[in-house]
Amino acid sequence: MKWTQSFIRTLREAPREAEAASHKLMLRAGLVRRLSAGLYTYLPLGLRVIRKVEDIVRQEMNKKWAQELLMPTLQPREIWEQSGRWDDKELGMLKLKNREEREFVLGPTHEEIITDLVSKEVRSYKELPLNLYQIQTKFRDEMRPRFGMIRAREFIMKDAYSFDVDEGSARKSYQDMSEAYSNIFRRCGLKTQVVEADPGAMGGSKSEEFIALADTGEDIIVSCPQCPYAANLESAGRGEEEPGKSQEKIKPLEEIETPNIKTIKELKDFLGERPEKMIKTLIYSADGKTVAALISGNEEISEVKLRKNLKCENLQMADEKLIEEVTGGPLGFSGPVGLKKIKIIADGGVTKIINGITGANKKDKHIKNVNIGRDYSPDEVADISYVREGDKCPKCEGALAMRRGIEVGHIFNLGRRYSQSLGAKFLDEKGQERPAIMGCYGIGITRTVAAIIEQNHDENGIMWPMSISPYQVHIILLNVNSTETVEVADNLYKQLTREGVEVILDDRDERAGVKFNDADLIGIPLRLTISPKRVAEKKVEIKRRRDGKEFLVDIEQAVEKLEELIQEGG
RNA sequence: CGGGGCGUGGCGCAGUCUGGUUUAGCGCACUUGACUGGGGGUCAAGGGGUCAGCGGUUCAAAUCCGCUCGCCCCGACCA
């Protein structure tokens, strides 16, 4: 491609709306343009990268015997009612009606559609296992799209779905995908970490996220420096701490006046006590049952961990009415003392609080010197708070560390949830009908591109890994008025193209500085500079974007040298 | 959805507080010409704006008031 004939548009300055490095660079290098919040046009240069990532994904999926298909984006309401997810709040479904008032959703994911398909097509265990995938545009009506490609309303995703006859086979399918994902991200030049995660809206038993480490990432991952343990913040666990021996003497219970003091912060300011002394009491409704969760005032509850502990599907904070009903006191004054009607589950940290402060279940009253065992007894002690930096690893003695990252892939073992509700059943060897065991596996393609940039850029621009770079070689022609130089550039361009090398030739009548800066910005791994000065010596220059290493070679050797560098991966 | 900020040629901004001094300005980009030619060069001449939209106040509105829309950031939520 010659620059003067291409639709490459670079920007000297980033639009003000862009914050993240990848977002700024994608706009500046002319990979994408914004249409509206979270909606982007992929320009030719950006699309080339997307296609390369997709190709890697296809190759690795096909290696695991997954087969590609393509499903509709517009999906009728009925099928989502069957799976029970029509009213799901977590998926951010964009719903719409046609002229006949029929309701549809723009697919945020495709479990329903694939399961319906398989239920109609698969009859026998002999047809399993099966893994089907697609690469397609997904819609999520994000409340707040941000960071450009990292959280968009419309994005390209690869989603795969596996169907197996039994748990053993399903484990193999899951393992295959895990391997495929590692290969895909490695080939894209991304450093990822696999973490334990919460299946959330997808349901199912096991799930892991592939996180690309990046400071601008939205996800916080917790990992142990001494063992392989890693999890996302929501579901990370901690090891049991040694019970600290406190010298503090247990004091008698005392009711105190706390007019209109409802939050831990207000209580801290009012009493001058440390939050560590306070027992936060949160009332939840879990699948219809009411429970009280106790957390130390300086900790935050992880609803993911609580839900996991309670083994419930639907977990919501109780409203004021329910709180009054079960505690006898208004919102903001709940406490475990005297709570009889409901299950009490205490975070591990709470059990260490001696002479604690908590709500009295009466308006404008708290009680102090509350002690476990004497004043209240939780039905269960569990780990339900967010871990913090330095907490003990649940698997070893290490101290947990935290890092930020971007979730680029997520794999789930779904079990029978969808196959049951949507009737994806088969006949086993004994002629018995059984629902298939499913797994689903997603990769955010566009987000992966953003993550690659987050991990591969410097102050001047992008540094594409060779495997997904839009072009492999960027020829810079200095001085378009020198006939001889132009001739050399044209010849090399033709030769390289003939050899199958993807090359872009900057043939604009621009100053050297402009061309060099644009080359750094769009980040092609190898730069070939052809100038009158060097041509006079029968030489050309090759420079590697990644480390700035330069090679001065004879014109006749340029193609060979470039091919060698491409083989090395730029 | 809560809090904050912003909206002025393609991009980045000034002007708004204190209405009139501006025919709405600057840098970059763009067009034409000349010079120049190894890290965003110089000179000259140009094109491009319903000052987000609607309504109001006023002799007079980019500027004051009201409403609406859009965008960004923090939070909540989240494949």
XYZ file of C-alpha atoms (C1' of nucleotides) in Angstrom:
649
model
C 0.000 0.000 0.000
C 1.180 3.453 -0.881
C 0.451 6.079 1.714
C -0.804 8.631 -0.786
C -3.451 6.200 -1.949
C -4.424 4.932 1.461
C -7.003 6.063 3.993
C -4.480 6.517 6.746
C -5.216 9.541 8.878
C -2.902 10.413 11.714
C -3.511 13.081 14.313
C -0.833 15.186 15.839
C -2.854 15.699 18.993
C -5.271 13.313 20.651
C -8.894 14.416 20.992
C -9.653 15.564 24.501
C -12.085 12.725 25.100
C -9.314 10.133 25.111
C -7.691 9.261 28.398
C -6.166 5.781 28.211
C -2.935 5.349 26.239
C -4.505 2.786 23.917
C -7.480 5.033 23.258
C -5.336 8.054 22.421
C -3.026 6.048 20.203
C -5.828 4.285 18.375
C -7.291 7.662 17.494
C -3.966 9.311 16.713
C -2.647 6.453 14.590
C -5.876 6.351 12.623
C -7.065 2.901 13.712
C -10.525 3.974 14.786
C -12.888 6.932 14.875
C -15.658 7.538 17.366
C -19.228 7.808 16.190
C -20.871 8.131 19.578
C -20.100 7.052 23.133
C -18.833 3.480 22.967
C -19.388 3.186 19.207
C -16.426 3.171 16.862
C -15.678 2.857 13.184
C -12.690 0.623 12.533
C -10.554 2.314 9.879
C -8.524 0.268 7.381
C -5.395 0.257 9.514
C -7.295 -0.781 12.640
C -9.273 -3.397 10.800
C -6.071 -5.017 9.552
C -4.998 -5.541 13.161
C -8.413 -6.883 14.134
C -8.310 -9.331 11.221
C -4.870 -10.543 12.254
C -5.999 -11.171 15.798
C -9.047 -12.979 14.438
C -6.852 -15.146 12.238
C -4.755 -16.211 15.195
C -7.936 -16.952 17.132
C -9.298 -19.044 14.249
C -6.098 -21.024 13.888
C -5.886 -21.863 17.572
C -9.583 -22.675 17.857
C -9.490 -24.898 14.794
C -6.492 -26.720 16.232
C -8.743 -27.779 19.102
C -11.383 -29.011 16.639
C -13.705 -26.122 17.260
C -15.769 -25.163 14.221
C -16.744 -21.697 13.158
C -20.308 -20.628 12.445
C -22.192 -17.336 12.575
C -25.353 -16.589 14.522
C -27.820 -13.696 14.311
C -27.289 -10.545 16.344
C -31.013 -9.903 16.553
C -32.646 -12.404 18.851
C -36.313 -12.862 19.776
C -37.497 -12.386 23.340
C -38.995 -15.864 23.632
C -35.689 -17.708 23.649
C -34.391 -15.496 26.444
C -37.517 -16.172 28.453
C -36.845 -19.875 28.141
C -33.414 -19.535 29.698
C -34.795 -17.143 32.299
C -32.443 -14.333 31.375
C -34.810 -11.859 29.650
C -34.859 -9.695 32.758
C -31.213 -10.197 33.620
C -29.749 -6.867 34.691
C -26.109 -7.823 34.449
C -25.863 -8.368 30.716
C -26.837 -4.842 29.704
C -29.252 -6.017 27.073
C -30.309 -3.561 24.417
C -33.949 -4.406 23.779
C -36.082 -3.186 20.924
C -39.419 -3.704 19.230
C -40.248 -4.024 15.583
C -43.275 -2.498 13.837
C -45.449 -5.339 14.996
C -44.455 -4.763 18.613
C -42.449 -7.950 18.670
C -39.583 -7.772 21.125
C -35.952 -8.474 20.365
C -32.574 -8.052 21.948
C -29.300 -7.238 20.226
C -27.253 -10.213 21.347
C -24.966 -9.507 24.288
C -23.953 -13.176 24.200
C -25.194 -16.298 22.455
C -25.739 -19.178 24.892
C -29.459 -19.206 24.134
C -29.026 -19.304 20.380
C -26.320 -21.942 20.252
C -28.083 -24.147 22.773
C -31.307 -23.905 20.815
C -29.449 -24.846 17.656
C -27.724 -27.810 19.222
C -30.944 -28.974 20.854
C -32.483 -29.198 17.396
C -29.517 -30.812 15.650
C -27.877 -33.172 18.120
C -29.604 -36.433 19.057
C -26.924 -38.890 20.024
C -23.857 -39.121 22.222
C -22.023 -40.115 19.042
C -22.260 -36.509 17.837
C -20.493 -35.187 20.918
C -18.229 -33.604 21.975
C -18.874 -30.501 19.956
C -17.316 -27.057 20.074
C -18.793 -24.273 17.956
C -17.627 -20.697 17.815
C -18.189 -17.425 16.051
C -16.499 -14.060 15.703
C -19.119 -11.412 15.770
C -20.273 -8.016 16.914
C -21.839 -7.950 20.356
C -23.930 -5.233 21.942
C -23.987 -4.269 25.558
C -25.798 -1.188 26.659
C -23.042 -0.141 29.021
C -24.088 2.448 31.561
C -20.762 4.046 31.112
C -18.580 3.131 28.162
C -14.989 4.151 28.784
C -11.370 3.872 27.799
C -12.200 3.626 24.108
C -12.056 0.046 22.920
C -11.723 -1.340 26.414
C -15.349 -0.822 27.349
C -17.443 -0.139 24.272
C -21.156 -0.570 23.617
C -20.507 -2.459 20.422
C -17.466 -4.668 20.161
C -16.139 -7.694 18.359
C -16.043 -10.902 20.327
C -15.127 -14.475 19.702
C -17.450 -16.752 21.594
C -17.207 -20.519 21.666
C -19.551 -23.095 23.171
C -18.756 -26.683 24.016
C -21.146 -29.592 24.481
C -20.070 -32.785 26.190
C -21.606 -36.049 27.345
C -20.122 -36.102 30.836
C -18.012 -34.184 33.325
C -14.763 -35.805 32.308
C -15.215 -34.890 28.697
C -16.322 -31.370 29.672
C -13.154 -30.939 31.694
C -11.144 -31.848 28.637
C -13.025 -29.301 26.518
C -12.404 -26.643 29.138
C -8.752 -27.554 29.312
C -8.451 -27.413 25.529
C -9.849 -23.907 25.487
C -7.585 -22.845 28.305
C -4.617 -24.022 26.238
C -5.943 -22.381 23.083
C -6.354 -19.098 24.935
C -2.834 -19.170 26.310
C -1.537 -19.769 22.799
C -3.677 -17.024 21.293
C -2.589 -14.349 23.741
C 1.027 -15.389 23.583
C 0.969 -15.193 19.787
C -0.630 -11.736 19.995
C 2.297 -10.570 22.079
C 0.194 -10.133 25.204
C 1.291 -10.927 28.709
C -1.710 -12.391 30.454
C -2.385 -13.926 33.806
C -5.075 -16.505 34.427
C -7.171 -15.812 37.490
C -10.019 -17.536 39.277
C -13.237 -15.664 38.712
C -16.899 -15.611 39.478
C -19.248 -17.037 36.847
C -21.765 -14.246 37.551
C -24.569 -13.887 35.036
C -23.335 -16.850 33.026
C -24.018 -19.283 35.800
C -22.058 -22.472 36.113
C -19.474 -23.795 38.447
C -15.999 -22.828 37.367
C -14.578 -19.900 35.525
C -11.262 -18.281 34.864
C -10.350 -14.939 33.399
C -7.395 -14.137 31.181
C -6.149 -10.762 32.302
C -3.726 -8.645 30.309
C -1.683 -6.770 32.856
C -1.965 -3.018 32.334
C -1.969 -0.066 34.693
C -5.037 1.410 33.047
C -6.997 -1.810 33.413
C -10.368 -1.776 35.094
C -9.967 -5.093 36.827
C -7.937 -5.663 39.930
C -6.296 -9.008 40.247
C -4.849 -10.543 43.346
C -1.940 -12.892 43.118
C 0.538 -14.620 45.342
C 4.221 -14.014 44.638
C 5.155 -17.341 46.214
C 2.727 -19.735 44.566
C 0.556 -19.859 41.436
C -2.561 -18.607 43.216
C -4.329 -15.747 41.403
C -7.902 -14.507 41.423
C -9.866 -11.391 40.596
C -10.570 -9.077 43.486
C -14.242 -10.010 43.773
C -13.555 -13.655 44.420
C -10.050 -13.700 45.888
C -9.858 -15.536 49.187
C -7.428 -15.228 52.058
C -5.790 -17.663 54.405
C -6.711 -17.933 58.066
C -4.790 -15.465 60.172
C -3.391 -16.423 63.545
C -5.854 -15.189 66.144
C -4.128 -12.164 67.647
C -3.863 -12.193 71.396
C -5.441 -9.039 72.680
C -4.813 -7.856 76.179
C -8.008 -5.900 76.180
C -10.388 -6.809 78.978
C -13.938 -7.560 78.109
C -16.228 -4.806 79.297
C -19.941 -4.794 80.015
C -22.396 -4.022 77.252
C -23.518 -0.407 77.027
C -26.172 1.323 74.938
C -25.220 4.722 73.561
C -27.098 7.586 71.940
C -26.141 8.131 68.298
C -28.689 10.540 66.857
C -29.016 10.086 63.092
C -25.607 8.393 62.863
C -26.009 5.721 60.230
C -22.730 5.079 58.487
C -19.374 3.844 59.685
C -17.812 7.144 58.728
C -20.345 9.173 60.703
C -19.906 6.844 63.637
C -16.145 7.235 63.482
C -16.406 11.029 63.452
C -19.037 11.049 66.192
C -17.372 8.662 68.616
C -13.749 9.120 67.646
C -13.329 5.358 67.521
C -11.448 3.450 64.833
C -13.545 1.635 62.195
C -11.713 -1.572 63.100
C -13.764 -1.564 66.299
C -17.061 -1.458 64.489
C -19.209 -4.308 63.307
C -20.998 -3.364 60.108
C -24.213 -5.296 59.779
C -25.600 -5.697 56.286
C -28.985 -7.256 55.718
C -29.400 -9.173 52.475
C -32.143 -11.011 50.728
C -30.735 -14.205 49.252
C -33.147 -16.112 47.023
C -35.921 -14.855 49.273
C -34.246 -15.690 52.565
C -33.001 -12.872 54.741
C -29.490 -13.018 56.170
C -27.279 -10.668 58.133
C -23.669 -10.309 57.032
C -21.198 -8.942 59.584
C -18.092 -7.149 58.434
C -15.464 -5.235 60.314
C -15.922 -1.479 59.850
C -12.657 -1.141 57.949
C -13.450 -3.898 55.434
C -15.666 -4.042 52.375
C -18.016 -6.892 51.683
C -17.578 -8.949 48.530
C -21.050 -9.818 47.371
C -19.520 -12.369 45.029
C -17.955 -14.226 47.938
C -21.096 -13.894 50.013
C -23.221 -15.269 47.194
C -20.816 -18.137 46.742
C -20.912 -18.893 50.447
C -24.712 -18.799 50.575
C -24.935 -20.776 47.326
C -27.683 -18.484 46.155
C -28.532 -17.137 42.693
C -30.092 -13.838 43.573
C -28.520 -11.629 46.202
C -29.812 -8.161 46.982
C -29.420 -5.713 49.823
C -32.612 -5.579 51.840
C -34.823 -2.519 51.606
C -35.801 -0.444 54.637
C -39.083 -2.240 55.098
C -37.481 -5.667 55.299
C -34.797 -4.386 57.666
C -37.370 -3.039 60.105
C -39.293 -6.262 59.863
C -36.372 -8.540 60.749
C -34.321 -6.335 63.094
C -37.010 -4.181 64.663
C -34.919 -1.077 64.013
C -34.502 1.300 61.072
C -31.876 1.260 58.358
C -28.460 2.263 59.670
C -28.881 0.871 63.178
C -28.710 -2.865 62.598
C -26.547 -5.077 64.764
C -26.187 -8.754 65.564
C -27.113 -8.516 69.235
C -30.566 -9.919 69.761
C -31.036 -10.802 66.100
C -32.998 -13.993 66.302
C -35.100 -14.380 63.194
C -32.376 -14.630 60.585
C -29.138 -16.352 59.770
C -26.022 -14.452 60.805
C -22.881 -14.904 58.800
C -19.724 -13.204 60.062
C -16.563 -12.355 58.181
C -13.431 -13.803 59.741
C -12.213 -10.345 60.707
C -15.274 -9.705 62.868
C -14.490 -12.536 65.249
C -11.380 -10.692 66.407
C -13.237 -7.568 67.470
C -13.212 -7.147 71.214
C -15.507 -4.587 72.836
C -16.892 -3.690 69.446
C -19.469 -1.113 68.452
C -22.558 -1.967 66.492
C -26.156 -0.979 65.859
C -28.696 -1.559 68.618
C -31.605 -2.328 66.258
C -33.256 0.791 67.682
C -33.523 4.250 66.191
C -30.605 6.536 67.073
C -28.929 3.949 69.292
C -25.764 1.887 69.032
C -24.250 -0.456 71.565
C -20.658 -0.688 72.606
C -18.453 -3.366 74.165
C -20.062 -6.013 72.036
C -18.278 -9.363 72.164
C -18.675 -12.489 70.155
C -19.865 -15.491 72.126
C -21.206 -13.439 74.997
C -23.491 -11.033 73.138
C -24.087 -12.752 69.842
C -23.140 -15.942 68.048
C -22.943 -16.034 64.284
C -24.395 -19.098 62.619
C -21.347 -19.191 60.435
C -17.925 -17.602 60.195
C -16.677 -17.212 56.642
C -14.401 -15.191 54.408
C -16.762 -12.694 52.769
C -14.779 -9.452 52.608
C -12.496 -8.155 49.900
C -8.903 -9.173 50.479
C -6.317 -6.462 50.840
C -2.743 -6.074 49.805
C -0.572 -8.146 52.125
C -3.312 -10.505 53.289
C -2.241 -14.117 53.606
C -2.497 -16.263 50.494
C -5.230 -18.918 50.800
C -2.914 -21.568 49.349
C 0.399 -20.828 51.060
C 2.129 -18.471 53.454
C 2.757 -15.706 50.914
C 1.460 -12.145 51.129
C -1.086 -11.287 48.443
C -0.219 -8.580 45.916
C -2.558 -6.582 43.693
C -2.219 -5.477 40.101
C -4.480 -3.956 37.503
C -5.409 -5.562 34.240
C -7.811 -5.819 31.330
C -10.011 -8.879 31.032
C -9.379 -10.139 27.501
C -10.713 -13.675 27.826
C -13.072 -15.571 30.069
C -13.786 -19.278 30.115
C -16.713 -20.875 31.912
C -17.813 -24.331 32.770
C -21.584 -23.905 32.524
C -22.805 -27.324 33.520
C -26.393 -28.096 32.532
C -28.014 -24.756 33.116
C -28.758 -23.898 29.490
C -28.942 -27.413 28.085
C -31.609 -28.182 30.684
C -33.776 -25.099 30.160
C -33.396 -25.053 26.378
C -33.614 -28.778 25.885
C -30.152 -29.587 24.512
C -30.418 -33.290 25.284
C -28.969 -36.380 23.699
C -29.378 -40.135 24.047
C -26.514 -41.900 25.772
C -25.243 -45.449 25.131
C -28.046 -46.859 27.234
C -30.682 -44.966 25.336
C -31.266 -42.556 28.182
C -31.902 -38.894 27.539
C -29.398 -36.535 29.188
C -28.711 -32.829 28.955
C -25.315 -31.943 27.501
C -22.697 -30.380 29.724
C -21.745 -27.027 28.375
C -18.882 -24.595 28.520
C -18.555 -21.139 27.033
C -15.429 -19.239 26.150
C -15.109 -15.589 25.159
C -12.376 -13.369 23.826
C -12.919 -9.662 23.403
C -11.172 -9.115 20.079
C -11.324 -5.334 19.982
C -10.438 -5.128 23.618
C -7.479 -7.408 22.983
C -6.198 -4.942 20.396
C -6.435 -2.161 22.975
C -4.657 -4.320 25.548
C -1.859 -5.051 23.075
C -1.321 -1.319 22.664
C -1.414 -0.759 26.408
C 1.414 -3.255 26.743
C 3.312 -2.274 23.608
C 3.818 1.455 23.267
C 6.224 4.216 24.179
C 5.945 7.999 24.298
C 6.118 8.183 20.486
C 3.472 5.654 19.599
C 2.553 2.037 19.141
C 5.075 -0.822 18.885
C 3.141 -3.632 17.212
C 4.246 -7.200 17.728
C 5.026 -8.610 14.257
C 2.262 -11.216 14.472
C -0.601 -8.714 14.474
C 0.961 -5.602 12.991
C -1.112 -4.070 10.193
C 1.999 -4.123 7.995
C 5.369 -5.731 8.477
C 7.595 -3.169 6.800
C 7.200 0.593 6.589
C 9.240 2.159 3.793
C 10.105 5.791 4.289
C 11.006 7.506 1.064
C 12.934 10.677 1.787
C 12.734 13.298 -0.906
C 10.211 12.334 -3.544
C 11.934 14.680 -5.991
C 15.024 12.549 -6.341
C 14.255 10.234 -9.248
C 16.883 7.709 -8.348
C 15.717 7.437 -4.751
C 12.094 7.041 -5.829
C 13.164 4.285 -8.205
C 14.985 2.375 -5.475
C 11.997 2.705 -3.141
C 9.572 1.570 -5.835
C 11.699 -1.420 -6.695
C 12.066 -2.539 -3.100
C 8.367 -2.021 -2.550
C 7.572 -4.241 -5.537
C 10.084 -6.887 -4.593
C 8.866 -7.113 -1.018
C 5.244 -7.245 -2.110
C 6.092 -10.024 -4.544
C 7.741 -11.935 -1.695
C 4.485 -11.719 0.245
C 5.721 -9.133 2.699
C 3.068 -6.678 3.858
C 4.535 -3.295 3.189
C 3.440 0.292 3.302
C 5.340 2.917 1.341
C 5.256 6.476 2.625
C 5.495 8.311 -0.677
C 4.114 11.617 0.552
C 5.934 14.818 -0.266
C 6.583 15.512 3.395
C 9.598 16.414 5.448
C 11.617 13.649 7.039
C 10.478 14.571 10.523
C 6.820 14.223 9.640
C 7.375 10.796 8.161
C 9.536 9.512 10.994
C 7.063 10.686 13.589
C 4.135 9.112 11.785
C 6.126 5.882 11.448
C 6.797 5.831 15.176
C 3.141 6.580 15.835
C 1.614 3.817 13.739
C 4.278 1.452 14.989
C 5.111 -0.932 12.143
C 7.895 -3.200 13.518
C 10.417 -2.631 10.723
C 11.216 0.690 9.108
C 13.120 0.885 5.848
C 14.499 4.343 5.115
C 15.516 5.175 1.566
C 17.303 8.483 1.138
C 19.347 10.145 -1.606
C 22.318 10.209 0.751
C 22.323 6.437 1.286
C 21.262 5.545 -2.234
C 24.394 7.321 -3.464
C 26.349 4.768 -1.398
C 24.089 1.930 -2.677
C 22.780 1.457 0.855
C 19.487 1.607 2.734
C 18.708 1.738 6.436
C 16.576 -0.620 8.452
C 15.420 0.307 11.922
C 13.542 -1.841 14.377
C 10.722 -0.005 16.148
C 10.816 -2.065 19.310
C 14.407 -1.454 20.386
C 15.576 1.173 17.902
C 18.317 -1.089 16.578
C 19.565 0.017 13.146
C 21.054 -1.915 10.247
C 22.819 -0.371 7.271
C 22.634 -2.777 4.329
C 23.350 -2.857 0.606
C 20.296 -2.221 -1.516
C 20.485 -5.732 -3.001
C 20.506 -7.280 0.467
C 17.617 -5.298 1.896
C 14.843 -7.768 1.034
C 16.754 -10.704 2.422
C 17.633 -8.861 5.617
C 14.038 -7.747 6.127
C 12.723 -11.265 5.629
C 15.207 -12.483 8.182
C 14.077 -9.846 10.684
C 10.427 -10.681 10.022
C 11.208 -14.325 10.773
C 12.756 -13.265 14.045
C 9.517 -11.508 14.851
C 10.706 -7.966 14.309
C -28.300 6.194 38.082
C -25.439 9.851 41.976
C -21.287 13.645 41.940
C -18.077 16.866 38.897
C -16.450 19.083 34.299
C -16.912 20.413 29.259
C -19.371 21.798 24.339
C -16.305 28.041 19.952
C -13.903 25.621 11.658
C -11.104 18.682 10.998
C -7.916 18.540 15.934
C -6.090 21.389 20.293
C -7.468 25.906 22.626
C -8.314 31.616 23.982
C -12.467 34.837 24.398
C -17.655 33.882 28.654
C -16.541 36.035 35.163
C -17.430 42.129 33.914
C -22.853 41.838 27.162
C -20.822 46.534 22.798
C -13.782 47.469 21.615
C -14.023 41.206 16.904
C -16.053 41.455 10.495
C -15.340 35.634 16.474
C -9.366 34.940 17.339
C -4.787 31.702 17.856
C -1.743 27.037 16.957
C -1.901 22.633 14.088
C -4.185 20.440 9.811
C -6.151 21.758 4.663
C -5.627 24.461 -0.668
C -2.165 27.268 -4.133
C 2.778 29.041 -5.164
C 7.971 29.610 -3.973
C 12.098 28.163 -1.256
C 13.684 23.874 1.630
C 14.820 18.560 2.181
C 17.426 13.068 7.864
C 13.021 13.951 13.481
C 6.428 17.828 12.798
C 10.949 23.841 8.194
C 10.200 29.120 6.112
C 7.567 32.870 3.395
C 3.267 34.521 0.763
C -1.811 34.086 -0.637
C -6.372 31.447 0.486
C -10.799 28.141 1.949
C -13.467 26.582 6.121
C -17.759 28.677 12.009
C -26.001 28.248 12.396
C -19.935 29.901 19.008
C -24.160 22.186 20.720
C -29.719 23.106 20.107
C -34.217 25.614 21.528
C -36.465 29.494 24.178
C -35.998 33.999 27.100
C -33.737 38.914 28.991
C -31.673 43.276 26.338
C -31.110 48.766 21.968
C -27.293 44.770 21.631
C -25.849 37.751 23.502
C -20.359 33.023 22.148
C -20.867 36.060 26.808
C -26.722 36.747 31.279
C -31.205 33.284 32.534
C -34.146 28.638 31.620
C -34.777 24.007 29.284
C -32.914 20.131 26.127
C -29.093 17.289 23.796
C -24.132 15.498 23.421
C -19.248 14.222 25.397
C -15.579 13.197 29.287
C -14.000 12.099 34.416
C -15.052 9.965 39.579
C -18.517 6.643 41.848
C -22.271 2.619 41.540
C -22.705 -1.519 38.059
C -20.228 -4.998 34.710
C -18.906 -9.776 29.415
